[in-house]
Amino acid sequence: MRTGSRQRRQADLRAFRGIGVSLLVVVAWLLGGLLGSAGADPPALAVGDLLVARPALPDPNFRDTVVLLLAYDAEEGAAGVIVNRPGDRRVGEVVSESSPLAAREDVLYIGGPVAPSAMLVLVRGDRAPAGEATRILPGVLLIDGSEALEALRSSRVPPSEVRFYGGYAGWSPGQLEAEIGRGDWHLARGDASWVFTSRPETAWESLTRFLLGPRA
C-alpha cells in the first residue's frame, strides 16, 4: 500500500471519530482500503460474513446476536450491523419531517452500540431503487444518498425487503480476530434470507443450532 494513501485514510478515520459522521463514510473508507490491498493475502474474514454470538456471550450489546459484516480490512478493522434485534421505534419517528423516510412505518433495528443516531439501509435485490449502492453479498445492497432514499418513498420495494438500522458494531484492527480466536463468535456464510428473515427473533437460535448442533 502506498504510504500517502495510507496516511490519507488514517486522517479520514481521525476526522470520522472527531465529528461522528455516518457509518456509510466508514464503510466506503474501509472498502476502499480493502480494494487497495488487492496484492495482500486474503483475510479469513470478508464482507458479507455473518458473525453468530456464542451462547451466553456476556456482553449485553451482543448477546444472542447475528452480525452482518459490512466492511473488513485486516489492517484497519471491521464494521457491521446486528440483523436480528428489532427495536421499539419506527423509522418515521426518528427522522426529520423533511426526510424522504418521514412516512416510513418500518421497524428501526438496533444495529449496534456505536453511533446509534446513524441510520443504515439494506435493500434486498441486486439493483438499488436509485442512487448509489454497495453490494454486500448476493441479494443484499447497502444504499446511500438522498436519491436512493427518495426512491424508497415511492418505489415498489416491499417493506419485507428493506431493513433500517440505527447504529452499528465496530472493531479496531485485530480486535474481531481476537474475539473469534477466543470463541466469542462463530462464522457463517452470509445469505439474504438470514438478513431479511420474517422471524428475526429466531435467527440466532436457528443459526447456532445449524453451526453447533441441536445440543447448542
Coordinates of N, CA and C in Angstrom, one line a residue:
M1 N 0.8 -1.2 0.0 CA 0.0 0.0 0.0 C 0.9 1.2 0.0
R2 N 0.5 2.2 -0.8 CA 1.3 3.4 -0.8 C 1.2 4.2 0.5
T3 N 2.3 4.8 0.9 CA 2.4 5.5 2.2 C 1.4 6.6 2.2
G4 N 1.4 7.4 1.1 CA 0.5 8.6 1.1 C -1.0 8.2 1.2
S5 N -1.3 7.1 0.5 CA -2.7 6.7 0.6 C -3.1 6.2 2.0
R6 N -2.2 5.5 2.6 CA -2.4 5.0 4.0 C -2.6 6.2 4.9
Q7 N -1.7 7.2 4.8 CA -1.8 8.4 5.7 C -3.1 9.1 5.5
R8 N -3.6 9.2 4.2 CA -4.8 9.9 4.0 C -6.0 9.1 4.6
R9 N -6.0 7.8 4.5 CA -7.0 7.0 5.1 C -7.0 7.1 6.6
Q10 N -5.8 7.1 7.2 CA -5.7 7.3 8.7 C -6.3 8.7 9.1
A11 N -6.0 9.7 8.3 CA -6.5 11.0 8.6 C -8.0 11.0 8.5
D12 N -8.6 10.3 7.5 CA -10.0 10.2 7.3 C -10.7 9.6 8.6
L13 N -10.0 8.5 9.1 CA -10.5 7.9 10.3 C -10.5 8.8 11.5
R14 N -9.5 9.6 11.7 CA -9.4 10.5 12.8 C -10.5 11.6 12.6
A15 N -10.8 12.0 11.4 CA -11.8 13.0 11.2 C -13.2 12.4 11.5
F16 N -13.4 11.1 11.1 CA -14.7 10.5 11.4 C -14.9 10.4 12.9
R17 N -13.9 10.0 13.7 CA -14.0 9.9 15.1 C -14.3 11.2 15.7
G18 N -13.7 12.3 15.1 CA -13.9 13.6 15.7 C -15.3 14.2 15.5
I19 N -15.9 13.9 14.4 CA -17.2 14.6 14.1 C -18.3 13.7 14.1
G20 N -18.1 12.3 14.2 CA -19.2 11.4 14.3 C -20.1 11.3 13.1
V21 N -19.5 11.3 11.9 CA -20.4 11.2 10.7 C -20.9 9.8 10.5
S22 N -21.7 9.6 9.5 CA -22.4 8.4 9.3 C -21.5 7.2 9.0
L23 N -21.9 6.0 9.4 CA -21.1 4.8 9.2 C -20.9 4.6 7.7
L24 N -21.7 5.1 6.8 CA -21.6 4.9 5.4 C -20.2 5.5 4.9
V25 N -19.8 6.5 5.6 CA -18.4 7.1 5.2 C -17.4 6.0 5.6
V26 N -17.5 5.4 6.8 CA -16.5 4.5 7.2 C -16.6 3.2 6.3
V27 N -17.8 2.8 5.9 CA -17.9 1.6 5.1 C -17.1 1.9 3.7
A28 N -17.4 3.1 3.1 CA -16.7 3.4 1.9 C -15.2 3.4 2.1
W29 N -14.8 4.0 3.2 CA -13.3 4.1 3.5 C -12.7 2.7 3.7
L30 N -13.4 1.9 4.5 CA -12.8 0.5 4.7 C -12.8 -0.3 3.4
L31 N -13.9 -0.2 2.6 CA -14.0 -0.9 1.3 C -12.9 -0.4 0.4
G32 N -12.6 0.9 0.4 CA -11.6 1.4 -0.4 C -10.2 0.9 0.0
G33 N -10.0 0.7 1.3 CA -8.8 0.1 1.8 C -8.6 -1.4 1.4
L34 N -9.8 -2.1 1.4 CA -9.7 -3.5 1.0 C -9.4 -3.6 -0.4
L35 N -10.0 -2.8 -1.3 CA -9.7 -2.9 -2.7 C -8.3 -2.5 -3.0
G36 N -7.8 -1.5 -2.2 CA -6.4 -1.1 -2.4 C -5.4 -2.0 -2.0
S37 N -5.8 -3.1 -1.3 CA -4.8 -4.1 -0.8 C -4.9 -5.4 -1.5
A38 N -5.2 -5.3 -2.8 CA -5.5 -6.5 -3.6 C -4.3 -7.4 -3.6
G39 N -3.1 -6.9 -3.5 CA -1.9 -7.8 -3.6 C -1.6 -8.6 -2.3
A40 N -2.3 -8.2 -1.2 CA -2.1 -8.9 0.1 C -2.8 -10.2 0.1
D41 N -2.4 -11.1 1.1 CA -3.1 -12.3 1.3 C -4.5 -12.1 1.7
P42 N -5.5 -12.9 1.2 CA -6.9 -12.6 1.5 C -7.1 -12.9 3.0
P43 N -7.9 -12.0 3.7 CA -8.2 -12.3 5.1 C -9.2 -13.4 5.3
A44 N -9.2 -14.0 6.5 CA -10.1 -15.1 6.8 C -11.5 -14.6 6.8
L45 N -11.7 -13.3 7.2 CA -13.0 -12.7 7.2 C -13.2 -11.9 5.9
A46 N -14.5 -11.7 5.6 CA -14.9 -11.0 4.4 C -16.2 -10.3 4.6
V47 N -16.4 -9.2 3.8 CA -17.6 -8.5 3.8 C -18.7 -9.5 3.4
G48 N -19.9 -9.5 4.1 CA -20.9 -10.4 3.8 C -21.0 -11.6 4.7
D49 N -19.9 -11.8 5.5 CA -19.9 -12.9 6.5 C -20.9 -12.6 7.6
L50 N -21.4 -13.6 8.3 CA -22.3 -13.5 9.4 C -21.5 -13.9 10.7
L51 N -21.5 -13.1 11.7 CA -21.0 -13.4 13.0 C -22.1 -13.8 13.9
V52 N -22.0 -15.0 14.4 CA -23.0 -15.6 15.3 C -22.5 -15.6 16.7
A53 N -23.0 -14.9 17.6 CA -22.5 -14.8 19.0 C -22.6 -16.2 19.7
R54 N -21.6 -16.5 20.4 CA -21.6 -17.8 21.1 C -22.6 -17.8 22.2
P55 N -23.2 -18.9 22.5 CA -24.2 -19.0 23.6 C -23.6 -18.4 24.9
A56 N -24.4 -17.6 25.6 CA -24.0 -17.0 26.9 C -22.9 -16.0 26.8
L57 N -22.7 -15.4 25.6 CA -21.8 -14.3 25.5 C -22.1 -13.2 26.5
P58 N -21.2 -12.8 27.4 CA -21.5 -11.9 28.5 C -21.8 -10.5 28.1
D59 N -21.3 -10.0 27.0 CA -21.5 -8.6 26.6 C -23.0 -8.4 26.2
P60 N -23.8 -7.6 26.9 CA -25.2 -7.4 26.6 C -25.5 -6.8 25.3
N61 N -24.5 -6.1 24.7 CA -24.7 -5.4 23.4 C -24.8 -6.5 22.3
F62 N -24.2 -7.7 22.6 CA -24.1 -8.7 21.5 C -24.7 -10.0 21.9
R63 N -25.3 -10.1 23.1 CA -25.8 -11.4 23.5 C -26.9 -11.9 22.5
D64 N -26.8 -13.1 22.1 CA -27.8 -13.7 21.2 C -28.0 -12.9 19.9
T65 N -26.9 -12.4 19.3 CA -27.0 -11.6 18.1 C -26.4 -12.3 16.9
V66 N -26.8 -11.8 15.7 CA -26.2 -12.2 14.4 C -25.8 -10.9 13.8
V67 N -24.5 -10.8 13.4 CA -24.0 -9.5 12.8 C -23.6 -9.8 11.4
L68 N -24.0 -8.9 10.5 CA -23.6 -8.9 9.1 C -22.4 -8.0 8.9
L69 N -21.3 -8.5 8.4 CA -20.1 -7.6 8.2 C -20.3 -6.8 7.0
L70 N -20.3 -5.5 7.1 CA -20.4 -4.5 6.0 C -19.1 -4.1 5.5
A71 N -18.0 -4.1 6.3 CA -16.7 -3.7 5.9 C -15.7 -4.5 6.7
Y72 N -14.6 -4.8 6.1 CA -13.5 -5.5 6.8 C -12.2 -5.3 6.1
D73 N -11.2 -5.0 6.9 CA -9.8 -4.9 6.4 C -8.9 -5.3 7.6
A74 N -8.0 -6.2 7.4 CA -7.2 -6.8 8.5 C -6.3 -5.7 9.1
E75 N -6.0 -4.7 8.4 CA -5.1 -3.6 8.9 C -5.9 -2.4 9.5
E76 N -7.2 -2.3 9.2 CA -8.0 -1.2 9.5 C -9.2 -1.5 10.5
G77 N -9.6 -2.7 10.5 CA -10.7 -3.0 11.4 C -12.0 -3.5 10.6
A78 N -13.1 -3.5 11.3 CA -14.3 -4.1 10.8 C -15.5 -3.3 11.3
A79 N -16.6 -3.4 10.5 CA -17.9 -2.8 10.9 C -19.0 -3.7 10.4
G80 N -20.1 -3.7 11.1 CA -21.3 -4.5 10.7 C -22.5 -4.0 11.5
V81 N -23.6 -4.7 11.2 CA -24.9 -4.4 11.8 C -25.5 -5.7 12.4
I82 N -26.1 -5.5 13.5 CA -26.9 -6.6 14.1 C -28.2 -6.8 13.3
V83 N -28.5 -7.9 12.8 CA -29.6 -8.1 11.9 C -30.8 -8.7 12.6
N84 N -30.7 -9.1 13.8 CA -31.8 -9.8 14.5 C -32.3 -9.2 15.7
R85 N -32.2 -7.8 15.8 CA -32.6 -7.1 17.0 C -33.5 -6.0 16.6
P86 N -34.8 -6.2 16.3 CA -35.7 -5.1 16.0 C -35.9 -4.3 17.3
G87 N -36.0 -3.0 17.1 CA -36.2 -2.1 18.2 C -37.7 -1.8 18.4
D88 N -38.0 -0.8 19.3 CA -39.4 -0.5 19.6 C -39.8 0.9 19.0
R89 N -39.0 1.4 18.0 CA -39.3 2.6 17.4 C -39.5 2.4 15.9
R90 N -40.3 3.3 15.2 CA -40.4 3.3 13.8 C -39.5 4.3 13.1
V91 N -39.2 4.0 11.9 CA -38.2 4.9 11.2 C -38.7 6.3 11.1
G92 N -40.0 6.5 10.8 CA -40.6 7.8 10.7 C -40.5 8.6 12.0
E93 N -40.4 7.9 13.1 CA -40.3 8.6 14.4 C -39.0 9.3 14.7
V94 N -37.9 8.8 14.0 CA -36.6 9.2 14.4 C -35.9 10.1 13.3
V95 N -36.6 10.4 12.3 CA -36.1 11.3 11.2 C -36.8 12.6 11.2
S96 N -36.3 13.6 10.6 CA -37.0 14.9 10.5 C -38.2 14.8 9.6
E97 N -39.1 15.8 9.7 CA -40.3 15.8 8.9 C -40.0 16.0 7.4
S98 N -38.8 16.5 7.1 CA -38.5 16.8 5.7 C -37.7 15.6 5.1
S99 N -37.4 14.6 5.9 CA -36.7 13.4 5.4 C -37.6 12.6 4.4
P100 N -36.9 12.0 3.4 CA -37.7 11.1 2.5 C -38.3 9.9 3.2
L101 N -37.8 9.6 4.4 CA -38.2 8.5 5.2 C -39.2 8.8 6.2
A102 N -39.7 10.1 6.3 CA -40.6 10.5 7.3 C -41.9 9.7 7.4
A103 N -42.4 9.2 6.3 CA -43.6 8.5 6.3 C -43.4 6.9 6.5
R104 N -42.2 6.5 6.7 CA -42.0 5.1 6.8 C -42.4 4.5 8.2
E105 N -43.1 3.4 8.1 CA -43.6 2.8 9.3 C -42.7 1.6 9.7
D106 N -41.6 1.4 9.0 CA -40.8 0.2 9.2 C -40.2 0.3 10.6
V107 N -39.9 -0.9 11.2 CA -39.3 -1.0 12.5 C -37.8 -0.6 12.3
L108 N -37.3 0.2 13.2 CA -35.9 0.5 13.3 C -35.1 -0.5 14.1
Y109 N -34.3 -1.3 13.4 CA -33.5 -2.3 14.1 C -32.3 -1.6 14.9
I110 N -31.9 -2.2 15.9 CA -30.8 -1.8 16.7 C -29.5 -2.4 16.1
G111 N -28.8 -1.5 15.3 CA -27.7 -2.1 14.5 C -26.4 -2.3 15.3
G112 N -26.3 -1.6 16.4 CA -25.1 -1.8 17.3 C -24.9 -0.6 18.2
P113 N -24.0 -0.7 19.1 CA -23.8 0.3 20.1 C -23.1 1.6 19.7
V114 N -22.5 1.6 18.5 CA -21.7 2.7 18.0 C -22.6 3.6 17.2
A115 N -22.6 5.0 17.5 CA -23.3 6.0 16.7 C -24.8 5.6 16.5
P116 N -25.5 5.4 17.6 CA -26.9 5.0 17.4 C -27.8 5.9 16.6
S117 N -27.4 7.1 16.4 CA -28.2 8.1 15.6 C -27.9 7.9 14.1
A118 N -26.9 7.2 13.7 CA -26.6 7.0 12.3 C -27.5 5.9 11.8
M119 N -28.1 6.1 10.6 CA -29.0 5.1 10.1 C -28.4 4.5 8.8
L120 N -28.5 3.2 8.7 CA -28.1 2.4 7.5 C -29.3 1.7 7.0
V121 N -29.3 1.6 5.6 CA -30.4 0.9 5.0 C -29.9 -0.2 4.1
L122 N -30.5 -1.4 4.3 CA -30.2 -2.5 3.4 C -31.4 -2.9 2.6
V123 N -31.2 -3.1 1.3 CA -32.3 -3.5 0.4 C -32.1 -4.9 -0.2
R124 N -33.1 -5.7 -0.3 CA -32.9 -7.0 -0.9 C -33.0 -6.9 -2.4
G125 N -32.1 -7.5 -3.1 CA -32.1 -7.4 -4.5 C -30.7 -7.1 -5.0
D126 N -30.6 -7.1 -6.3 CA -29.3 -6.9 -7.0 C -29.2 -5.5 -7.6
R127 N -30.3 -4.7 -7.6 CA -30.3 -3.4 -8.1 C -31.0 -2.5 -7.1
A128 N -30.4 -1.4 -6.8 CA -31.0 -0.4 -5.9 C -32.1 0.3 -6.6
P129 N -33.1 0.8 -5.8 CA -34.2 1.6 -6.5 C -33.6 2.8 -7.3
A130 N -32.6 3.4 -6.8 CA -31.9 4.5 -7.5 C -30.7 4.9 -6.6
G131 N -29.9 5.8 -7.2 CA -28.7 6.3 -6.4 C -27.6 5.3 -6.3
E132 N -26.8 5.5 -5.3 CA -25.6 4.7 -5.0 C -26.0 3.5 -4.2
A133 N -25.2 2.4 -4.4 CA -25.4 1.2 -3.6 C -24.1 0.4 -3.6
T134 N -23.9 -0.3 -2.5 CA -22.8 -1.2 -2.3 C -23.3 -2.6 -2.1
R135 N -22.8 -3.5 -2.9 CA -23.2 -4.9 -2.8 C -22.4 -5.5 -1.7
I136 N -23.2 -6.0 -0.7 CA -22.6 -6.6 0.5 C -22.5 -8.1 0.3
L137 N -23.5 -8.7 -0.3 CA -23.5 -10.2 -0.7 C -24.6 -10.3 -1.7
P138 N -24.7 -11.5 -2.4 CA -25.7 -11.6 -3.4 C -27.1 -11.4 -2.8
G139 N -27.8 -10.4 -3.4 CA -29.2 -10.1 -3.0 C -29.3 -9.2 -1.8
V140 N -28.1 -8.5 -1.4 CA -28.2 -7.6 -0.3 C -27.3 -6.4 -0.7
L141 N -28.0 -5.2 -0.7 CA -27.4 -3.9 -1.1 C -27.4 -3.0 0.1
L142 N -26.4 -2.2 0.3 CA -26.3 -1.1 1.2 C -26.5 0.1 0.4
I143 N -27.6 0.9 0.6 CA -27.9 2.1 -0.2 C -27.5 3.3 0.5
D144 N -27.2 4.4 -0.3 CA -26.7 5.6 0.2 C -27.2 6.7 -0.6
G145 N -27.2 7.9 -0.1 CA -27.5 9.1 -0.9 C -29.0 9.5 -0.8
S146 N -29.3 10.8 -1.0 CA -30.6 11.2 -0.9 C -31.5 10.7 -2.1
E147 N -30.9 10.5 -3.2 CA -31.6 10.0 -4.4 C -32.2 8.6 -4.1
A148 N -31.3 7.7 -3.5 CA -31.8 6.4 -3.2 C -32.8 6.4 -2.1
L149 N -32.7 7.2 -1.1 CA -33.7 7.3 0.0 C -35.0 7.9 -0.6
E150 N -34.9 8.9 -1.4 CA -36.1 9.4 -2.0 C -36.8 8.4 -2.9
A151 N -36.1 7.5 -3.5 CA -36.7 6.5 -4.3 C -37.5 5.5 -3.5
L152 N -37.1 5.3 -2.2 CA -37.8 4.4 -1.4 C -39.2 4.9 -1.0
R153 N -39.3 6.2 -1.1 CA -40.6 6.8 -0.8 C -41.7 6.3 -1.7
S154 N -41.4 6.2 -3.0 CA -42.4 5.9 -4.0 C -42.1 4.6 -4.7
S155 N -41.1 3.8 -4.3 CA -40.8 2.6 -5.0 C -41.7 1.5 -4.6
R156 N -41.6 0.4 -5.4 CA -42.5 -0.8 -5.1 C -41.8 -1.8 -4.3
V157 N -40.6 -1.5 -3.7 CA -39.9 -2.4 -2.9 C -40.8 -2.7 -1.6
P158 N -41.1 -4.0 -1.4 CA -42.0 -4.3 -0.3 C -41.2 -4.0 1.0
P159 N -42.0 -3.6 2.1 CA -41.3 -3.4 3.4 C -40.5 -4.6 3.9
S160 N -40.9 -5.8 3.5 CA -40.2 -7.0 3.9 C -38.8 -7.1 3.3
E161 N -38.5 -6.3 2.3 CA -37.3 -6.4 1.6 C -36.4 -5.1 1.9
V162 N -36.7 -4.4 2.9 CA -35.9 -3.2 3.3 C -35.7 -3.4 4.8
R163 N -34.5 -3.1 5.2 CA -34.2 -3.0 6.7 C -33.5 -1.7 7.0
F164 N -33.9 -1.1 8.1 CA -33.3 0.1 8.6 C -32.6 -0.2 10.0
Y165 N -31.4 0.3 10.1 CA -30.7 0.1 11.3 C -30.2 1.4 11.9
G166 N -30.3 1.5 13.2 CA -29.8 2.6 13.9 C -28.5 2.2 14.7
G167 N -27.4 2.8 14.3 CA -26.1 2.4 14.9 C -25.5 1.2 14.2
Y168 N -24.3 0.9 14.7 CA -23.5 -0.2 14.1 C -22.5 -0.8 15.1
A169 N -21.9 -1.9 14.7 CA -20.9 -2.5 15.6 C -19.5 -2.3 14.9
G170 N -18.5 -1.9 15.7 CA -17.2 -1.6 15.1 C -16.1 -2.3 15.9
W171 N -15.1 -2.7 15.2 CA -13.9 -3.3 15.8 C -12.6 -2.7 15.3
S172 N -11.7 -2.4 16.2 CA -10.4 -1.9 15.8 C -9.5 -3.0 15.2
P173 N -8.4 -2.7 14.5 CA -7.6 -3.8 13.9 C -7.2 -4.9 14.8
G174 N -7.5 -6.1 14.4 CA -7.1 -7.3 15.3 C -8.1 -7.6 16.3
Q175 N -9.0 -6.7 16.7 CA -10.0 -7.0 17.8 C -10.9 -8.1 17.5
L176 N -11.6 -8.0 16.3 CA -12.5 -9.1 15.9 C -11.8 -10.4 15.8
E177 N -10.7 -10.5 15.2 CA -9.9 -11.7 15.1 C -9.7 -12.3 16.4
A178 N -9.3 -11.5 17.4 CA -9.0 -12.0 18.8 C -10.3 -12.5 19.4
E179 N -11.4 -11.8 19.2 CA -12.7 -12.3 19.7 C -13.1 -13.7 19.2
I180 N -12.9 -13.8 17.8 CA -13.2 -15.1 17.2 C -12.3 -16.2 17.7
G181 N -11.0 -15.8 17.9 CA -10.0 -16.8 18.4 C -10.3 -17.3 19.8
R182 N -10.9 -16.5 20.6 CA -11.3 -17.0 22.0 C -12.7 -17.6 22.0
G183 N -13.4 -17.6 20.9 CA -14.6 -18.3 20.8 C -15.9 -17.5 21.0
D184 N -15.7 -16.1 21.0 CA -16.9 -15.3 21.2 C -17.8 -15.3 20.0
W185 N -17.3 -15.6 18.8 CA -18.2 -15.6 17.6 C -17.9 -16.8 16.8
H186 N -19.0 -17.3 16.1 CA -18.9 -18.3 15.1 C -19.2 -17.7 13.8
L187 N -18.5 -18.2 12.7 CA -18.7 -17.6 11.4 C -19.7 -18.5 10.6
A188 N -20.5 -17.8 9.8 CA -21.4 -18.4 8.9 C -21.4 -17.7 7.5
R189 N -21.6 -18.4 6.5 CA -21.7 -17.8 5.2 C -22.9 -16.9 5.1
G190 N -22.7 -15.7 4.6 CA -23.9 -14.7 4.5 C -24.9 -15.2 3.5
D191 N -26.1 -14.9 3.8 CA -27.2 -15.2 2.9 C -28.3 -14.2 3.1
A192 N -29.0 -13.7 2.0 CA -30.0 -12.7 2.1 C -31.2 -13.2 3.0
S193 N -31.4 -14.5 3.0 CA -32.6 -15.0 3.8 C -32.4 -14.8 5.3
W194 N -31.2 -14.8 5.8 CA -31.0 -14.5 7.2 C -31.1 -13.0 7.5
V195 N -30.7 -12.2 6.6 CA -30.8 -10.7 6.8 C -32.3 -10.3 6.8
F196 N -33.1 -10.8 5.9 CA -34.4 -10.3 5.7 C -35.5 -11.4 6.2
T197 N -35.1 -12.2 7.2 CA -36.0 -13.1 7.7 C -37.2 -12.5 8.3
S198 N -38.3 -13.1 8.2 CA -39.6 -12.6 8.8 C -39.7 -12.9 10.3
R199 N -38.7 -13.7 10.8 CA -38.7 -14.1 12.2 C -37.3 -13.8 12.8
P200 N -36.9 -12.5 12.8 CA -35.6 -12.2 13.4 C -35.3 -12.7 14.8
E201 N -36.4 -12.9 15.5 CA -36.3 -13.3 16.9 C -35.8 -14.8 17.0
T202 N -35.9 -15.5 15.9 CA -35.4 -16.9 16.0 C -34.1 -17.1 15.2
A203 N -33.6 -16.1 14.6 CA -32.4 -16.2 13.7 C -31.2 -16.7 14.5
W204 N -30.9 -16.1 15.7 CA -29.7 -16.5 16.4 C -29.8 -18.0 16.8
E205 N -30.9 -18.4 17.4 CA -31.1 -19.8 17.8 C -31.0 -20.8 16.6
S206 N -31.6 -20.4 15.5 CA -31.5 -21.3 14.3 C -30.1 -21.4 13.8
L207 N -29.4 -20.3 13.7 CA -28.0 -20.3 13.2 C -27.1 -21.1 14.2
T208 N -27.3 -20.9 15.4 CA -26.5 -21.5 16.4 C -26.7 -23.1 16.4
R209 N -27.9 -23.5 16.2 CA -28.2 -24.9 16.1 C -27.6 -25.5 14.8
F210 N -27.7 -24.7 13.7 CA -27.1 -25.1 12.4 C -25.6 -25.3 12.5
L211 N -25.0 -24.4 13.2 CA -23.5 -24.4 13.3 C -23.0 -25.4 14.3
L212 N -23.6 -25.5 15.5 CA -23.1 -26.2 16.6 C -23.9 -27.5 16.9
G213 N -25.0 -27.7 16.3 CA -25.8 -28.9 16.5 C -27.0 -28.7 17.5
P214 N -27.9 -29.6 17.6 CA -29.1 -29.5 18.3 C -28.9 -29.3 19.8
R215 N -27.7 -29.7 20.3 CA -27.5 -29.5 21.8 C -26.9 -28.2 22.2
A216 N -26.7 -27.3 21.2 CA -26.1 -26.0 21.5 C -27.0 -25.1 22.3

